[in-house]
XYZ file of C-alpha atoms in Angstrom:
613
model
C 116.074 90.270 100.676
C 113.983 87.933 102.851
C 114.096 87.684 106.641
C 115.211 84.477 108.363
C 115.118 83.523 112.046
C 115.953 80.116 113.512
C 116.318 78.886 117.083
C 117.395 75.757 118.983
C 116.771 76.121 122.714
C 115.891 74.384 125.954
C 112.913 76.751 126.351
C 109.988 77.932 124.230
C 111.161 80.117 121.316
C 107.824 80.767 119.594
C 107.732 84.439 120.585
C 111.274 84.982 119.313
C 110.501 83.339 115.965
C 107.526 85.638 115.442
C 108.977 88.823 116.914
C 112.237 88.250 115.061
C 110.675 88.249 111.606
C 108.460 91.154 112.634
C 111.676 93.143 113.049
C 112.868 91.867 109.653
C 109.618 92.463 107.811
C 111.123 95.472 106.037
C 113.323 92.956 104.143
C 110.320 91.328 102.511
C 106.607 91.198 103.198
C 104.906 89.234 100.421
C 104.249 86.267 102.722
C 105.351 84.843 106.072
C 105.626 81.465 107.730
C 106.946 79.358 110.580
C 108.111 75.713 110.833
C 108.406 74.107 114.242
C 109.000 70.767 115.949
C 106.152 69.532 118.155
C 105.707 66.027 119.561
C 108.294 64.628 117.172
C 106.574 66.026 114.084
C 107.461 68.980 111.874
C 104.563 71.412 111.468
C 104.216 74.727 109.667
C 101.930 77.731 109.394
C 101.983 80.161 106.466
C 100.223 83.386 105.516
C 100.161 85.644 102.476
C 99.532 88.542 104.844
C 101.927 90.351 107.120
C 103.611 88.935 110.223
C 100.738 90.190 112.398
C 98.415 87.723 110.655
C 100.901 84.883 111.139
C 101.160 85.871 114.801
C 97.386 85.458 115.145
C 97.578 82.000 113.530
C 100.351 80.991 115.931
C 98.245 82.146 118.860
C 95.133 80.299 117.627
C 97.088 77.048 117.195
C 98.758 77.345 120.603
C 102.221 76.858 119.132
C 105.001 76.160 121.608
C 108.361 74.840 120.431
C 112.024 74.703 121.389
C 113.239 74.395 117.784
C 112.000 76.179 114.704
C 112.420 78.502 111.735
C 110.485 81.572 110.621
C 110.548 83.595 107.431
C 109.234 86.760 105.809
C 109.438 86.689 102.021
C 110.128 88.984 99.103
C 109.004 86.947 96.103
C 111.568 85.924 93.476
C 110.559 82.516 92.083
C 106.782 82.291 92.041
C 104.002 84.706 92.954
C 103.321 85.652 96.600
C 100.844 82.823 97.235
C 100.522 80.482 100.196
C 101.825 77.613 98.063
C 105.010 79.563 97.373
C 105.380 80.902 100.923
C 108.207 79.630 103.128
C 108.891 77.374 104.960
C 108.796 74.586 102.382
C 108.708 70.959 103.494
C 109.925 67.659 102.122
C 108.267 64.643 103.758
C 108.773 61.007 102.791
C 109.528 57.682 104.446
C 108.920 59.079 107.928
C 111.458 61.915 107.539
C 110.311 65.554 107.435
C 112.661 68.428 106.604
C 111.787 72.131 106.454
C 113.619 75.036 104.808
C 113.592 78.836 104.759
C 115.614 80.584 102.081
C 116.812 83.999 100.972
C 118.300 84.224 97.480
C 118.219 82.403 94.169
C 119.628 79.013 93.156
C 120.423 79.457 89.486
C 120.845 75.756 88.624
C 117.553 74.674 90.199
C 116.328 73.307 86.835
C 118.585 70.253 86.527
C 118.345 69.514 90.255
C 114.545 69.696 90.012
C 114.623 67.165 87.168
C 116.750 64.798 89.283
C 114.432 65.125 92.270
C 111.358 64.450 90.141
C 113.059 61.400 88.715
C 113.718 60.267 92.302
C 109.991 60.495 93.061
C 109.730 63.847 94.813
C 106.538 65.805 94.144
C 106.556 69.598 93.873
C 103.754 71.833 95.140
C 105.264 75.287 94.481
C 106.973 77.304 91.747
C 110.024 78.071 93.900
C 113.666 77.134 93.619
C 113.551 76.735 97.406
C 111.483 73.550 97.216
C 114.195 72.075 95.001
C 116.728 72.651 97.779
C 114.699 70.996 100.523
C 114.009 67.890 98.399
C 117.709 67.762 97.529
C 118.703 67.806 101.208
C 115.963 65.284 102.069
C 117.264 62.865 99.411
C 120.687 62.910 101.061
C 119.440 62.756 104.663
C 117.120 59.867 103.791
C 120.233 57.867 102.938
C 121.446 58.106 106.538
C 123.363 61.409 106.657
C 122.810 63.866 109.472
C 121.091 67.130 108.546
C 124.452 68.929 108.867
C 126.180 66.477 106.525
C 123.304 66.501 104.043
C 123.313 70.315 103.803
C 127.097 70.344 103.363
C 126.874 67.857 100.504
C 123.908 69.526 98.798
C 125.272 73.071 99.063
C 128.354 72.083 97.068
C 126.043 71.745 94.057
C 123.997 74.927 94.462
C 124.938 77.822 92.201
C 123.803 81.385 92.863
C 123.284 83.336 96.068
C 121.522 81.974 99.122
C 121.120 81.981 102.875
C 119.197 78.959 104.142
C 117.994 77.386 107.353
C 116.864 73.754 107.809
C 115.123 71.715 110.512
C 114.461 67.964 110.593
C 111.968 65.775 112.436
C 114.774 63.265 113.008
C 116.939 65.828 114.890
C 114.493 67.867 116.987
C 117.110 70.047 118.685
C 119.088 71.066 115.566
C 118.936 73.967 113.119
C 121.374 73.960 110.184
C 122.258 77.041 108.130
C 124.370 77.791 105.070
C 125.292 80.976 103.221
C 126.704 82.005 99.887
C 126.272 85.576 98.732
C 123.433 86.396 101.165
C 123.887 87.411 104.816
C 123.459 84.913 107.643
C 124.682 84.986 111.230
C 124.571 82.925 114.409
C 123.383 84.327 117.740
C 124.895 82.865 120.912
C 122.861 82.490 124.096
C 122.690 80.467 127.306
C 121.491 76.945 126.505
C 120.105 78.315 123.263
C 121.566 79.468 119.983
C 120.077 81.137 116.965
C 120.243 81.736 113.233
C 119.216 85.022 111.578
C 119.730 87.165 108.513
C 120.151 90.267 110.711
C 121.288 90.775 114.301
C 118.332 93.084 114.955
C 116.020 90.059 115.009
C 117.791 88.572 118.051
C 118.279 91.572 120.327
C 115.721 90.406 122.901
C 117.773 87.207 123.442
C 121.406 88.028 122.641
C 123.824 90.608 121.290
C 126.662 88.107 120.798
C 126.795 87.110 117.160
C 129.026 85.204 114.750
C 128.972 86.345 111.124
C 129.219 83.406 108.746
C 131.702 83.623 105.884
C 131.059 82.799 102.240
C 130.469 79.051 101.867
C 130.067 78.343 105.593
C 127.642 75.704 106.864
C 126.637 75.777 110.544
C 124.958 73.342 112.926
C 123.122 75.097 115.758
C 122.172 73.226 118.939
C 121.099 74.502 122.362
C 124.484 73.570 123.804
C 126.798 74.765 121.049
C 127.554 75.661 117.463
C 129.704 73.879 114.843
C 130.854 75.641 111.657
C 132.659 74.305 108.622
C 134.001 76.367 105.735
C 133.532 75.844 101.993
C 136.240 73.172 102.064
C 134.300 71.396 104.851
C 137.052 72.094 107.369
C 135.895 72.826 110.943
C 136.477 76.517 111.697
C 135.865 79.017 114.453
C 134.575 82.453 113.501
C 135.062 85.447 115.819
C 132.291 86.441 118.209
C 131.129 90.054 117.769
C 129.169 92.079 120.296
C 126.417 93.766 118.300
C 126.285 97.520 118.805
C 122.574 97.602 118.042
C 120.143 98.265 120.856
C 116.523 97.199 121.067
C 115.490 100.871 121.225
C 117.273 101.587 117.939
C 114.871 99.359 116.021
C 111.693 100.638 117.709
C 109.549 103.289 116.023
C 108.960 105.365 119.143
C 106.509 108.283 118.885
C 106.714 108.563 115.094
C 103.937 107.431 112.755
C 106.363 105.557 110.508
C 109.975 104.422 110.547
C 110.671 106.640 107.548
C 109.563 109.738 109.444
C 111.672 108.688 112.437
C 114.712 108.146 110.232
C 114.308 111.494 108.466
C 114.391 113.207 111.859
C 117.335 111.072 113.042
C 119.546 112.468 110.284
C 121.240 115.281 112.234
C 122.312 112.799 114.916
C 123.316 110.150 112.378
C 125.501 112.628 110.482
C 127.011 113.900 113.744
C 127.890 110.322 114.734
C 129.373 109.602 111.306
C 131.533 112.739 111.453
C 132.511 112.410 115.123
C 136.158 111.495 114.456
C 136.437 114.320 111.925
C 134.789 117.161 113.784
C 136.718 116.432 116.983
C 140.038 116.589 115.120
C 142.116 119.544 114.003
C 143.035 117.986 110.660
C 141.975 115.182 108.364
C 144.062 112.010 108.246
C 143.971 109.177 105.676
C 143.781 106.557 108.426
C 140.099 107.450 108.828
C 139.694 104.977 105.960
C 142.080 102.266 107.155
C 145.698 101.528 107.968
C 146.722 101.307 104.297
C 144.846 104.415 103.204
C 147.829 106.776 103.030
C 149.678 104.372 100.753
C 146.619 103.779 98.561
C 145.685 107.458 98.278
C 149.259 108.363 97.349
C 148.963 106.270 94.190
C 145.316 107.100 93.417
C 144.920 108.856 90.071
C 141.198 108.430 89.571
C 138.147 107.118 91.425
C 135.577 104.627 90.135
C 132.344 104.718 92.161
C 130.052 101.653 92.064
C 126.593 101.619 93.617
C 122.872 101.038 93.056
C 119.734 103.095 93.673
C 120.016 105.799 96.317
C 123.683 104.945 96.889
C 124.291 105.571 93.193
C 122.869 109.075 93.634
C 125.315 109.612 96.501
C 128.107 108.605 94.132
C 126.900 111.119 91.538
C 127.091 113.925 94.107
C 130.577 112.750 95.112
C 131.758 112.967 91.507
C 131.135 116.721 91.524
C 132.988 117.073 94.840
C 135.947 114.900 93.852
C 136.514 116.752 90.609
C 135.863 120.321 91.804
C 137.511 120.153 95.250
C 140.155 117.434 94.971
C 140.823 117.658 91.234
C 140.545 113.860 91.019
C 138.889 112.389 87.895
C 135.831 110.370 88.900
C 133.464 108.010 87.107
C 130.206 106.694 88.534
C 128.774 103.373 87.383
C 125.517 101.599 88.180
C 126.856 98.406 89.745
C 124.319 96.146 88.042
C 125.543 97.388 84.645
C 129.262 97.567 85.417
C 129.424 93.923 86.450
C 128.641 92.880 82.863
C 131.013 95.247 81.107
C 134.563 94.611 80.003
C 136.152 97.648 81.697
C 139.525 99.102 80.832
C 141.566 98.819 84.019
C 143.697 101.923 84.487
C 146.564 101.932 87.014
C 145.955 104.175 90.000
C 142.175 103.570 90.097
C 140.531 103.571 93.519
C 137.357 101.456 93.357
C 134.806 102.961 95.745
C 131.666 100.953 96.554
C 128.709 102.462 98.405
C 125.920 100.497 100.101
C 123.660 100.825 103.120
C 123.556 97.109 103.908
C 126.890 96.019 102.457
C 125.064 92.975 101.091
C 123.756 94.473 97.825
C 124.310 91.608 95.382
C 125.056 93.734 92.311
C 127.497 95.989 94.163
C 129.418 93.042 95.621
C 129.534 91.416 92.170
C 130.739 94.696 90.620
C 133.507 94.922 93.227
C 134.653 91.391 92.426
C 134.474 92.183 88.710
C 136.755 95.182 89.211
C 139.165 93.126 91.321
C 139.245 90.424 88.654
C 140.364 93.089 86.167
C 143.287 94.066 88.383
C 141.746 96.950 90.326
C 142.795 95.941 93.827
C 142.715 99.318 95.599
C 139.198 99.199 97.017
C 137.233 101.248 99.533
C 133.748 100.497 100.916
C 131.439 103.105 102.448
C 128.774 101.175 104.306
C 126.439 101.223 107.321
C 127.021 97.617 108.487
C 130.487 96.833 109.896
C 130.493 93.058 109.368
C 128.903 93.086 105.925
C 130.335 91.250 102.918
C 131.248 94.510 101.175
C 133.289 95.723 104.150
C 135.071 92.396 104.529
C 135.995 92.219 100.857
C 137.445 95.758 100.613
C 140.955 96.892 101.417
C 139.802 100.194 102.940
C 136.567 100.917 104.838
C 134.535 103.784 106.222
C 131.595 102.979 108.473
C 128.667 105.362 108.317
C 126.991 105.434 111.689
C 123.393 105.877 110.642
C 122.155 103.090 112.916
C 119.471 100.638 111.777
C 117.428 101.908 108.835
C 114.110 100.064 108.744
C 112.156 102.101 106.196
C 112.643 100.642 102.732
C 113.088 104.111 101.193
C 116.562 105.166 102.329
C 116.970 108.522 104.074
C 119.581 108.707 106.825
C 121.785 106.165 105.065
C 121.949 108.563 102.106
C 122.913 111.668 104.068
C 125.535 109.785 106.091
C 126.965 108.420 102.838
C 127.213 111.990 101.541
C 128.974 113.063 104.736
C 131.486 110.202 104.384
C 132.063 110.995 100.700
C 132.717 114.645 101.516
C 135.345 113.602 104.066
C 136.958 111.326 101.484
C 137.019 114.234 99.034
C 138.857 116.417 101.532
C 141.385 113.691 102.390
C 142.130 113.141 98.690
C 142.333 116.922 98.171
C 145.033 117.032 100.859
C 146.864 114.106 99.246
C 146.785 115.960 95.891
C 147.801 119.231 97.599
C 144.575 120.887 96.534
C 143.516 121.875 100.046
C 145.330 124.503 102.095
C 145.468 124.293 105.913
C 143.155 127.314 106.081
C 140.705 125.697 103.682
C 140.827 122.467 105.650
C 140.062 124.245 108.927
C 137.155 126.122 107.360
C 135.593 122.980 105.901
C 135.964 121.098 109.206
C 134.211 124.056 110.863
C 131.382 123.760 108.340
C 131.105 120.036 109.031
C 130.758 120.762 112.752
C 127.804 123.029 111.982
C 126.158 120.638 109.518
C 123.955 118.724 112.034
C 122.612 122.021 113.385
C 121.786 123.214 109.875
C 119.999 119.909 109.222
C 117.904 120.448 112.359
C 116.935 123.887 111.042
C 115.871 122.447 107.679
C 113.630 119.893 109.419
C 111.608 122.813 110.810
C 110.005 123.327 107.360
C 107.994 120.111 107.756
C 104.639 121.924 108.337
C 105.079 123.861 105.084
C 106.011 120.698 103.214
C 102.934 118.972 104.625
C 100.775 121.724 103.104
C 102.450 121.269 99.729
C 101.792 117.534 99.948
C 98.041 118.184 99.786
C 98.520 119.647 96.310
C 100.427 116.567 95.162
C 97.995 114.009 96.560
C 95.878 113.706 93.402
C 98.712 114.026 90.884
C 99.931 111.146 88.750
C 103.202 112.635 87.490
C 105.855 115.046 88.745
C 109.040 116.549 87.357
C 112.127 117.333 89.471
C 114.794 119.817 88.341
C 118.291 120.548 89.587
C 121.571 121.815 88.241
C 125.184 120.898 88.920
C 125.788 119.002 92.130
C 122.080 119.344 92.952
C 120.947 117.420 89.869
C 121.568 114.076 91.666
C 119.603 115.497 94.624
C 116.667 116.081 92.271
C 117.090 112.474 91.120
C 116.933 111.289 94.710
C 113.811 113.373 95.359
C 112.072 111.856 92.327
C 113.087 108.354 93.425
C 111.660 108.886 96.907
C 108.334 110.150 95.562
C 107.877 107.238 93.160
C 109.046 104.640 95.719
C 106.509 105.374 98.399
C 103.656 107.415 96.870
C 103.575 105.571 93.502
C 103.435 108.892 91.657
C 105.479 108.672 88.473
C 108.347 111.115 88.960
C 111.394 111.886 86.853
C 114.370 114.165 87.393
C 116.221 116.179 84.790
C 119.160 118.498 84.721
C 117.268 121.780 84.351
C 119.280 122.763 81.275
C 117.815 119.729 79.491
C 114.229 121.007 79.651
C 114.207 122.240 76.072
C 115.630 118.921 74.886
C 112.425 116.997 75.463
C 110.868 117.068 78.937
C 109.279 120.512 78.412
C 106.722 118.719 76.218
C 105.261 117.168 79.379
C 104.738 120.417 81.253
C 101.174 121.630 81.804
C 98.979 122.646 84.703
C 98.701 119.038 85.932
C 102.460 118.438 86.104
C 103.991 119.840 89.307
C 107.635 120.783 88.823
C 109.802 120.532 91.953
C 112.956 122.629 91.762
C 116.092 122.491 93.918
C 117.295 126.107 93.990
C 120.398 126.781 96.103
C 121.954 130.221 96.044
C 124.961 129.146 93.991
C 126.589 130.192 90.730
C 123.942 128.361 88.695
C 120.915 130.058 90.273
C 120.402 132.581 87.446
C 120.565 129.770 84.880
C 118.045 127.811 86.930
C 115.699 130.806 87.125
C 115.680 130.941 83.326
C 114.652 127.275 83.253
C 111.903 128.029 85.760
C 110.578 130.769 83.466
C 110.331 128.195 80.688
C 108.080 126.091 82.932
C 105.845 129.038 83.854
C 105.499 130.075 80.224
C 103.936 126.653 79.519
C 101.502 126.847 82.430
C 103.489 124.598 84.748
C 103.340 124.986 88.538
C 106.669 125.363 90.303
C 107.457 124.177 93.828
C 110.827 125.625 94.751
C 113.086 124.630 97.645
C 115.365 127.654 97.925
C 118.093 128.829 100.259
C 116.987 131.572 102.629
C 119.278 134.052 100.884
C 118.334 132.993 97.342
C 116.718 135.590 95.089
C 113.608 133.560 94.273
C 110.244 135.239 94.805
C 106.820 133.686 95.197
C 104.265 134.558 92.532
C 101.280 133.031 90.806
C 102.205 129.446 89.988
C 105.483 129.667 91.941
C 105.503 128.382 95.540
C 108.707 128.742 97.558
C 109.912 127.156 100.785
C 113.066 128.743 102.154
C 115.521 126.571 104.057
C 118.701 128.060 105.580
C 121.418 130.288 104.182
C 123.441 128.697 101.423
C 125.687 125.986 102.892
C 128.290 126.040 100.142
C 129.723 122.656 99.257
C 127.519 120.913 101.832
C 124.291 122.250 100.333
C 123.229 118.892 98.766
C 122.987 117.283 102.216
C 120.528 119.967 103.311
C 118.450 120.161 100.143
C 117.601 116.456 100.075
C 115.807 116.623 103.454
C 112.701 118.566 102.313
C 112.452 116.281 99.281
C 112.320 113.291 101.648
C 109.640 115.043 103.706
C 107.596 115.830 100.598
C 107.624 112.198 99.466
C 106.739 111.036 102.969
C 103.755 113.329 103.456
C 102.382 112.729 99.948
C 102.548 108.984 100.595
C 100.752 109.367 103.934
C 97.952 111.345 102.283
C 97.633 108.767 99.504
C 97.365 105.988 102.083
C 100.260 103.867 100.871
C 102.332 101.604 103.103
C 105.142 104.097 103.660
C 107.687 101.809 105.292
C 106.933 98.806 103.078
C 106.190 100.029 99.546
C 104.774 97.475 97.156
C 107.145 95.214 95.210
C 110.232 96.519 97.063
C 112.448 95.304 99.893
C 115.214 96.910 101.895
C 118.301 94.920 101.035
C 118.597 93.693 97.441
C 120.594 90.506 97.958
C 119.620 88.866 94.670
C 120.203 90.055 91.124
């Protein structure tokens, strides 16, 4: 959730500490701070503003340091005040220790009581301050920072990624992770700690992903890692495939706009192995996929937020194309249920980051109940979700910086469609001719997405009519109902307009009571077998004075009239239609948010990767 950067070097790392968290600001932006060693003392600067304000403070104070930590926060314990901002310090008896932290320590209460009894004073409401006093109490007894963090972390319950620095060891940064992402960057006479590789691209692309329970000591000349059993270990070095250009905004006004327009390329990259092949093979999902799919009798999809909407679309595909029973669960709810484990269940998790706390916990919950055939669809290859799953499919969306997900969603849909076709072949529900035709359609999908993006000027005009609204209703039917849900989510996320989605057939069962001239009704209207039913629902809206905004296929029989505005996309894309129809909904949310003056890429109260419950 929060962004962490640490560095131990033989040269000045101030710019990296600031620029690094600037690149991670999408993970949290309630407050920012930096802790650094200077002249044998540990100093810090904090701000309740954005990283740009911290950068100005750093410049005013003339900060130069070889060792330090920086942080951008999404508030969990305590309001976003300067007192609660990271880094937190513990200073006593000539020893100063600083901490930055992502996550939640659930047993902070009893540890806090112990630290108070030991004479430590608290100045914040955070669980993080408990951790730094805990480590200080152990280091004050003569342990090195590395040893103190190892001992303290054995007691911490919950999910965390932490970084520490100490005035007694001015060339050392120590990190630890459990449930939240943390990695080490390897350089020349300098090494780094970060919650995301994108923060380190100006210095290194060689990274080591820490495993659950790892503690690491980072020095300019080397790195030492121990596992949860405190055994020294070596973790593999990975060459990050990110590029500095990939995390720059370029000519676009916002990252979200950039990422909407990157979708054709992202989907093309995700489908590259499929569209260049003559047939679909199970090994697209891993070496054991053929064996797993042969015994699959049903699919359980676990996800949160936008990824959950992708799972809802996939349910329609899996059942109608592959004939495979499918159930979709919100991961944060499933993890607390007592599920009935049925043999032959494939557990499918979906996540952009692969670090979504509830989805990882739901996966473990399913595994604990005997569901060991698992598949992760994810955008980050070394994420916890990918490592903990038997089968994997990497979506190649590239870095997604905007908090409101766009290209991650459409690449997830593309991956889920491929999975549907592979399972349809395994269940003998897909003929060779049908397979060839659907592969042909996948090849043309990026081009169709480019064509849909051309409606942006029309969507921008519609956005002017939404600017002053406080509520909106989104309607869809069949496989496009989850697309309506995604459109409503995007609008509420970034414009702060209250928006809800309904299956259009449900209008008469309650939501029609809300419809009047001040309630715009956005309708997803593909030219499919449900179009006539949908048109009847649209008439119900018009009869109550509601204004309709219809995204229709070019060949759909939907006419403009008073109170009915229509934007036509492309000809009906058949099974792939949901991937096309979500794009104008993303554009609508984006342009409404711009007109309302909200922070599009960093909407209030939200963060990109939800790594705490």
